[in-house]
Amino acid sequence: MSLSKVHHDIVACNRCTRLRSYCAEIARVKRAAFRNDTYWAKPVPGFGDPYARVLILGLAPAAHGANRTGRVFTGDGGGGSGDFLMTAMHRHGFASIPTSQSIRDGLELKDAFIAAAVRCAPPANKPTPEEILACQSHLEAELAHLPNVKVVVALGRLAFDAWWKVMAGRGVVVRPRPQFGHGVVHNVKGSPVVLGSYHPSRQNTNTGKLTPQMMAAIFRNAARLARS
């Protein structure tokens, strides 16, 4: 199976009734600023360089971001999580431009691939544990076609925990359980190096919990680890 076939299967997925209904309703009602847009409203596959050494793992699409545009961390408004993330990635050579506004914006990733633990936008940005588990096989299928991954940047605790569940499925069981934190590095036999980061949500960036300097430092470290 090719990566394009994996992405076709992700887009066609209808495992989670609650999420599929929510995405369709968001696409029907729309946000006023996007009333003339046709929303994607389907599960969102990963995006980036299939030969990437760095995998960035987020939680889930935003209702009016990736659920609208069809690309992860794309279209959630100026200064939103996509722009915040791409600014840091661009600074360290992973992204061709420092913004992520549209699938037609020319953004290309180099040595990086972005995916999400959950592929459909969840109500209140809170997928259930069952929904996260239902999506795990999509991440596993993408990972099977990303042969060079050496570093995983986990954006937020839920993405961090989702990664270790994927590793457990491969027989990599860590005791005690790895602890999440911003900037923590876990080097576990059988897994790529895992680098924890706060999620670039507006809640974190607007309050200063996550600053541009902190996000840039994550990708500076990711670039160093990928080269080692």
mmCIF file of C-alpha atoms in Angstrom:
data_model
loop_
_atom_site.group_PDB
_atom_site.id
_atom_site.type_symbol
_atom_site.label_atom_id
_atom_site.label_comp_id
_atom_site.label_asym_id
_atom_site.label_seq_id
_atom_site.Cartn_x
_atom_site.Cartn_y
_atom_site.Cartn_z
ATOM 1 C CA MET A 1 0.000 0.000 0.000
ATOM 2 C CA SER A 2 1.299 3.479 -0.877
ATOM 3 C CA LEU A 3 1.098 6.621 1.254
ATOM 4 C CA SER A 4 -1.443 8.043 -1.198
ATOM 5 C CA LYS A 5 -3.629 4.954 -0.682
ATOM 6 C CA VAL A 6 -3.292 5.357 3.087
ATOM 7 C CA HIS A 7 -4.484 8.960 2.721
ATOM 8 C CA HIS A 8 -7.378 7.869 0.519
ATOM 9 C CA ASP A 9 -8.465 5.441 3.230
ATOM 10 C CA ILE A 10 -8.163 8.113 5.925
ATOM 11 C CA VAL A 11 -10.368 10.527 3.972
ATOM 12 C CA ALA A 12 -12.977 7.779 3.470
ATOM 13 C CA CYS A 13 -13.077 6.805 7.155
ATOM 14 C CA ASN A 14 -16.441 6.938 8.938
ATOM 15 C CA ARG A 15 -15.647 5.019 12.145
ATOM 16 C CA CYS A 16 -16.712 7.736 14.577
ATOM 17 C CA THR A 17 -20.320 8.809 14.156
ATOM 18 C CA ARG A 18 -20.085 11.717 16.607
ATOM 19 C CA LEU A 19 -17.103 13.243 14.839
ATOM 20 C CA ARG A 20 -18.454 12.763 11.330
ATOM 21 C CA SER A 21 -21.760 14.372 12.342
ATOM 22 C CA TYR A 22 -19.999 17.291 14.008
ATOM 23 C CA CYS A 23 -17.735 17.976 11.021
ATOM 24 C CA ALA A 24 -20.700 17.910 8.650
ATOM 25 C CA GLU A 25 -22.682 20.278 10.864
ATOM 26 C CA ILE A 26 -19.774 22.731 11.093
ATOM 27 C CA ALA A 27 -19.511 22.661 7.296
ATOM 28 C CA ARG A 28 -23.235 23.354 6.986
ATOM 29 C CA VAL A 29 -23.436 26.223 9.480
ATOM 30 C CA LYS A 30 -19.964 27.701 8.799
ATOM 31 C CA ARG A 31 -18.317 30.673 10.443
ATOM 32 C CA ALA A 32 -19.428 34.024 9.056
ATOM 33 C CA ALA A 33 -15.924 34.848 7.814
ATOM 34 C CA PHE A 34 -15.947 31.664 5.705
ATOM 35 C CA ARG A 35 -19.568 31.611 4.560
ATOM 36 C CA ASN A 36 -18.533 31.494 0.891
ATOM 37 C CA ASP A 37 -16.090 28.622 1.402
ATOM 38 C CA THR A 38 -16.809 24.980 0.696
ATOM 39 C CA TYR A 39 -15.605 23.125 3.773
ATOM 40 C CA TRP A 40 -13.533 19.957 3.438
ATOM 41 C CA ALA A 41 -15.520 18.314 6.271
ATOM 42 C CA LYS A 42 -13.794 14.941 5.934
ATOM 43 C CA PRO A 43 -11.023 13.239 7.905
ATOM 44 C CA VAL A 44 -7.699 15.013 7.353
ATOM 45 C CA PRO A 45 -4.601 13.055 6.299
ATOM 46 C CA GLY A 46 -1.050 13.989 7.183
ATOM 47 C CA PHE A 47 1.001 16.380 5.102
ATOM 48 C CA GLY A 48 4.656 16.831 4.246
ATOM 49 C CA ASP A 49 7.833 15.152 3.114
ATOM 50 C CA PRO A 50 7.537 11.346 2.891
ATOM 51 C CA TYR A 51 11.286 11.123 3.532
ATOM 52 C CA ALA A 52 11.053 13.284 6.654
ATOM 53 C CA ARG A 53 13.254 12.651 9.645
ATOM 54 C CA VAL A 54 10.964 14.748 11.851
ATOM 55 C CA LEU A 55 7.320 13.852 12.506
ATOM 56 C CA ILE A 56 5.157 16.551 14.109
ATOM 57 C CA LEU A 57 2.136 15.068 15.863
ATOM 58 C CA GLY A 58 -0.824 17.253 16.796
ATOM 59 C CA LEU A 59 -4.138 16.363 18.390
ATOM 60 C CA ALA A 60 -6.933 16.982 15.862
ATOM 61 C CA PRO A 61 -8.121 19.327 13.095
ATOM 62 C CA ALA A 62 -9.643 22.669 14.055
ATOM 63 C CA ALA A 63 -13.324 23.013 13.180
ATOM 64 C CA HIS A 64 -12.777 26.049 10.940
ATOM 65 C CA GLY A 65 -9.124 25.289 10.181
ATOM 66 C CA ALA A 66 -8.199 21.893 8.759
ATOM 67 C CA ASN A 67 -11.851 20.810 8.753
ATOM 68 C CA ARG A 68 -12.392 23.688 6.321
ATOM 69 C CA THR A 69 -9.178 23.550 4.284
ATOM 70 C CA GLY A 70 -8.355 19.843 4.313
ATOM 71 C CA ARG A 71 -4.750 20.334 5.437
ATOM 72 C CA VAL A 72 -3.435 19.974 8.967
ATOM 73 C CA PHE A 73 -2.638 23.216 10.817
ATOM 74 C CA THR A 74 -4.001 25.296 7.943
ATOM 75 C CA GLY A 75 -6.474 28.162 7.779
ATOM 76 C CA ASP A 76 -7.155 28.884 11.443
ATOM 77 C CA GLY A 77 -6.633 32.607 10.956
ATOM 78 C CA GLY A 78 -3.720 35.012 11.013
ATOM 79 C CA GLY A 79 -1.564 34.348 14.036
ATOM 80 C CA GLY A 80 -3.341 31.050 14.695
ATOM 81 C CA SER A 81 -1.707 27.747 15.532
ATOM 82 C CA GLY A 82 -0.751 27.025 11.922
ATOM 83 C CA ASP A 83 1.085 30.322 11.466
ATOM 84 C CA PHE A 84 2.712 30.018 14.895
ATOM 85 C CA LEU A 85 3.950 26.530 14.084
ATOM 86 C CA MET A 86 5.131 27.356 10.542
ATOM 87 C CA THR A 87 7.046 30.416 11.722
ATOM 88 C CA ALA A 88 9.173 28.193 13.942
ATOM 89 C CA MET A 89 9.491 25.463 11.315
ATOM 90 C CA HIS A 90 10.419 27.969 8.605
ATOM 91 C CA ARG A 91 13.096 29.474 10.844
ATOM 92 C CA HIS A 92 14.827 26.100 11.041
ATOM 93 C CA GLY A 93 14.374 25.035 7.424
ATOM 94 C CA PHE A 94 11.429 22.678 7.760
ATOM 95 C CA ALA A 95 8.817 24.879 6.001
ATOM 96 C CA SER A 96 9.098 26.901 2.791
ATOM 97 C CA ILE A 97 7.016 29.813 4.120
ATOM 98 C CA PRO A 98 6.220 31.031 7.677
ATOM 99 C CA THR A 99 2.431 30.839 7.355
ATOM 100 C CA SER A 100 -0.235 28.201 6.674
ATOM 101 C CA GLN A 101 -3.443 29.738 5.390
ATOM 102 C CA SER A 102 -4.646 27.720 2.400
ATOM 103 C CA ILE A 103 -3.914 24.521 0.498
ATOM 104 C CA ARG A 104 -3.074 26.852 -2.410
ATOM 105 C CA ASP A 105 -0.515 28.930 -0.491
ATOM 106 C CA GLY A 106 2.522 27.075 -1.833
ATOM 107 C CA LEU A 107 3.626 25.730 1.541
ATOM 108 C CA GLU A 108 6.016 22.801 1.270
ATOM 109 C CA LEU A 109 7.663 20.911 4.098
ATOM 110 C CA LYS A 110 11.245 19.681 3.955
ATOM 111 C CA ASP A 111 12.398 16.835 6.200
ATOM 112 C CA ALA A 112 9.149 17.164 8.172
ATOM 113 C CA PHE A 113 5.735 15.517 8.120
ATOM 114 C CA ILE A 114 2.724 16.675 10.137
ATOM 115 C CA ALA A 115 -0.046 14.345 11.304
ATOM 116 C CA ALA A 116 -2.718 14.287 13.984
ATOM 117 C CA ALA A 117 -3.720 11.736 16.574
ATOM 118 C CA VAL A 118 -7.378 12.267 15.575
ATOM 119 C CA ARG A 119 -8.323 13.025 11.965
ATOM 120 C CA CYS A 120 -11.728 14.667 12.447
ATOM 121 C CA ALA A 121 -12.453 17.921 14.278
ATOM 122 C CA PRO A 122 -13.936 17.077 17.695
ATOM 123 C CA PRO A 123 -16.523 19.152 19.584
ATOM 124 C CA ALA A 124 -14.805 21.587 21.975
ATOM 125 C CA ASN A 125 -11.454 20.246 20.687
ATOM 126 C CA LYS A 126 -11.895 17.239 22.974
ATOM 127 C CA PRO A 127 -11.920 13.803 21.352
ATOM 128 C CA THR A 128 -12.902 10.900 23.562
ATOM 129 C CA PRO A 129 -10.365 8.187 24.436
ATOM 130 C CA GLU A 130 -12.357 5.822 22.208
ATOM 131 C CA GLU A 131 -12.063 8.240 19.259
ATOM 132 C CA ILE A 132 -8.321 8.601 19.763
ATOM 133 C CA LEU A 133 -7.983 4.818 19.807
ATOM 134 C CA ALA A 134 -10.156 4.454 16.689
ATOM 135 C CA CYS A 135 -7.777 6.763 14.809
ATOM 136 C CA GLN A 136 -4.580 5.089 15.949
ATOM 137 C CA SER A 137 -4.403 2.763 12.953
ATOM 138 C CA HIS A 138 -4.338 5.768 10.599
ATOM 139 C CA LEU A 139 -1.203 7.088 12.261
ATOM 140 C CA GLU A 140 0.302 3.603 12.243
ATOM 141 C CA ALA A 141 -0.425 3.277 8.513
ATOM 142 C CA GLU A 142 1.194 6.637 7.725
ATOM 143 C CA LEU A 143 4.188 5.803 9.891
ATOM 144 C CA ALA A 144 4.728 2.606 7.904
ATOM 145 C CA HIS A 145 5.360 4.816 4.855
ATOM 146 C CA LEU A 146 7.656 7.286 6.621
ATOM 147 C CA PRO A 147 10.846 5.213 6.724
ATOM 148 C CA ASN A 148 13.270 7.900 7.907
ATOM 149 C CA VAL A 149 11.571 9.287 11.019
ATOM 150 C CA LYS A 150 14.140 9.823 13.782
ATOM 151 C CA VAL A 151 12.380 12.482 15.863
ATOM 152 C CA VAL A 152 8.759 12.945 16.929
ATOM 153 C CA VAL A 153 7.646 16.387 18.101
ATOM 154 C CA ALA A 154 4.503 15.751 20.163
ATOM 155 C CA LEU A 155 2.361 18.883 20.405
ATOM 156 C CA GLY A 156 0.515 18.610 23.699
ATOM 157 C CA ARG A 157 -0.047 15.890 26.260
ATOM 158 C CA LEU A 158 -2.749 14.011 24.316
ATOM 159 C CA ALA A 159 -0.594 13.734 21.202
ATOM 160 C CA PHE A 160 2.329 12.702 23.411
ATOM 161 C CA ASP A 161 0.237 9.955 25.031
ATOM 162 C CA ALA A 162 -1.108 8.858 21.633
ATOM 163 C CA TRP A 163 2.438 8.341 20.395
ATOM 164 C CA TRP A 164 3.314 5.999 23.237
ATOM 165 C CA LYS A 165 0.174 3.983 22.510
ATOM 166 C CA VAL A 166 1.416 3.546 18.948
ATOM 167 C CA MET A 167 4.764 2.398 20.309
ATOM 168 C CA ALA A 168 3.041 -0.012 22.705
ATOM 169 C CA GLY A 169 1.378 -1.557 19.657
ATOM 170 C CA ARG A 170 4.874 -2.190 18.319
ATOM 171 C CA GLY A 171 5.908 -3.860 21.543
ATOM 172 C CA VAL A 172 7.746 -0.817 22.926
ATOM 173 C CA VAL A 173 6.393 -0.602 26.467
ATOM 174 C CA VAL A 174 8.057 1.940 28.751
ATOM 175 C CA ARG A 175 7.976 1.739 32.532
ATOM 176 C CA PRO A 176 7.578 4.088 34.230
ATOM 177 C CA ARG A 177 5.334 5.898 31.770
ATOM 178 C CA PRO A 178 7.147 8.769 30.007
ATOM 179 C CA GLN A 179 6.201 12.138 31.455
ATOM 180 C CA PHE A 180 5.083 15.001 29.232
ATOM 181 C CA GLY A 181 6.599 18.437 29.488
ATOM 182 C CA HIS A 182 7.661 21.247 27.201
ATOM 183 C CA GLY A 183 11.136 20.529 25.891
ATOM 184 C CA VAL A 184 11.448 17.093 27.472
ATOM 185 C CA VAL A 185 13.338 14.528 25.411
ATOM 186 C CA HIS A 186 12.695 10.789 25.659
ATOM 187 C CA ASN A 187 15.186 8.485 23.990
ATOM 188 C CA VAL A 188 13.653 5.016 24.201
ATOM 189 C CA LYS A 189 14.961 1.941 22.427
ATOM 190 C CA GLY A 190 12.617 0.967 19.597
ATOM 191 C CA SER A 191 11.124 4.462 19.203
ATOM 192 C CA PRO A 192 12.261 7.613 17.465
ATOM 193 C CA VAL A 193 13.436 10.252 19.905
ATOM 194 C CA VAL A 194 10.327 11.970 21.325
ATOM 195 C CA LEU A 195 10.411 15.704 21.975
ATOM 196 C CA GLY A 196 7.515 17.157 23.972
ATOM 197 C CA SER A 197 6.085 20.600 23.265
ATOM 198 C CA TYR A 198 3.133 22.637 24.402
ATOM 199 C CA HIS A 199 0.499 22.790 21.687
ATOM 200 C CA PRO A 200 0.497 26.082 19.716
ATOM 201 C CA SER A 201 -3.170 26.740 20.506
ATOM 202 C CA ARG A 202 -4.283 30.333 20.922
ATOM 203 C CA GLN A 203 -4.937 29.554 24.576
ATOM 204 C CA ASN A 204 -1.252 28.773 25.022
ATOM 205 C CA THR A 205 0.208 31.400 22.708
ATOM 206 C CA ASN A 206 -2.043 34.302 23.751
ATOM 207 C CA THR A 207 -1.307 33.721 27.428
ATOM 208 C CA GLY A 208 2.450 33.398 26.957
ATOM 209 C CA LYS A 209 2.546 29.793 28.099
ATOM 210 C CA LEU A 210 4.122 29.095 24.706
ATOM 211 C CA THR A 211 6.197 31.897 23.185
ATOM 212 C CA PRO A 212 7.693 32.105 19.680
ATOM 213 C CA GLN A 213 11.125 31.640 21.220
ATOM 214 C CA MET A 214 10.006 28.478 23.008
ATOM 215 C CA MET A 215 8.518 27.044 19.808
ATOM 216 C CA ALA A 216 11.631 27.919 17.805
ATOM 217 C CA ALA A 217 13.799 26.189 20.403
ATOM 218 C CA ILE A 218 11.797 22.988 19.947
ATOM 219 C CA PHE A 219 12.570 22.891 16.230
ATOM 220 C CA ARG A 220 16.171 23.888 16.742
ATOM 221 C CA ASN A 221 16.479 20.841 18.990
ATOM 222 C CA ALA A 222 14.499 18.655 16.558
ATOM 223 C CA ALA A 223 16.872 19.627 13.739
ATOM 224 C CA ARG A 224 19.877 18.806 15.908
ATOM 225 C CA LEU A 225 18.454 15.449 16.972
ATOM 226 C CA ALA A 226 17.522 14.553 13.383
ATOM 227 C CA ARG A 227 21.114 15.127 12.277
ATOM 228 C CA SER A 228 22.646 13.102 15.087
#
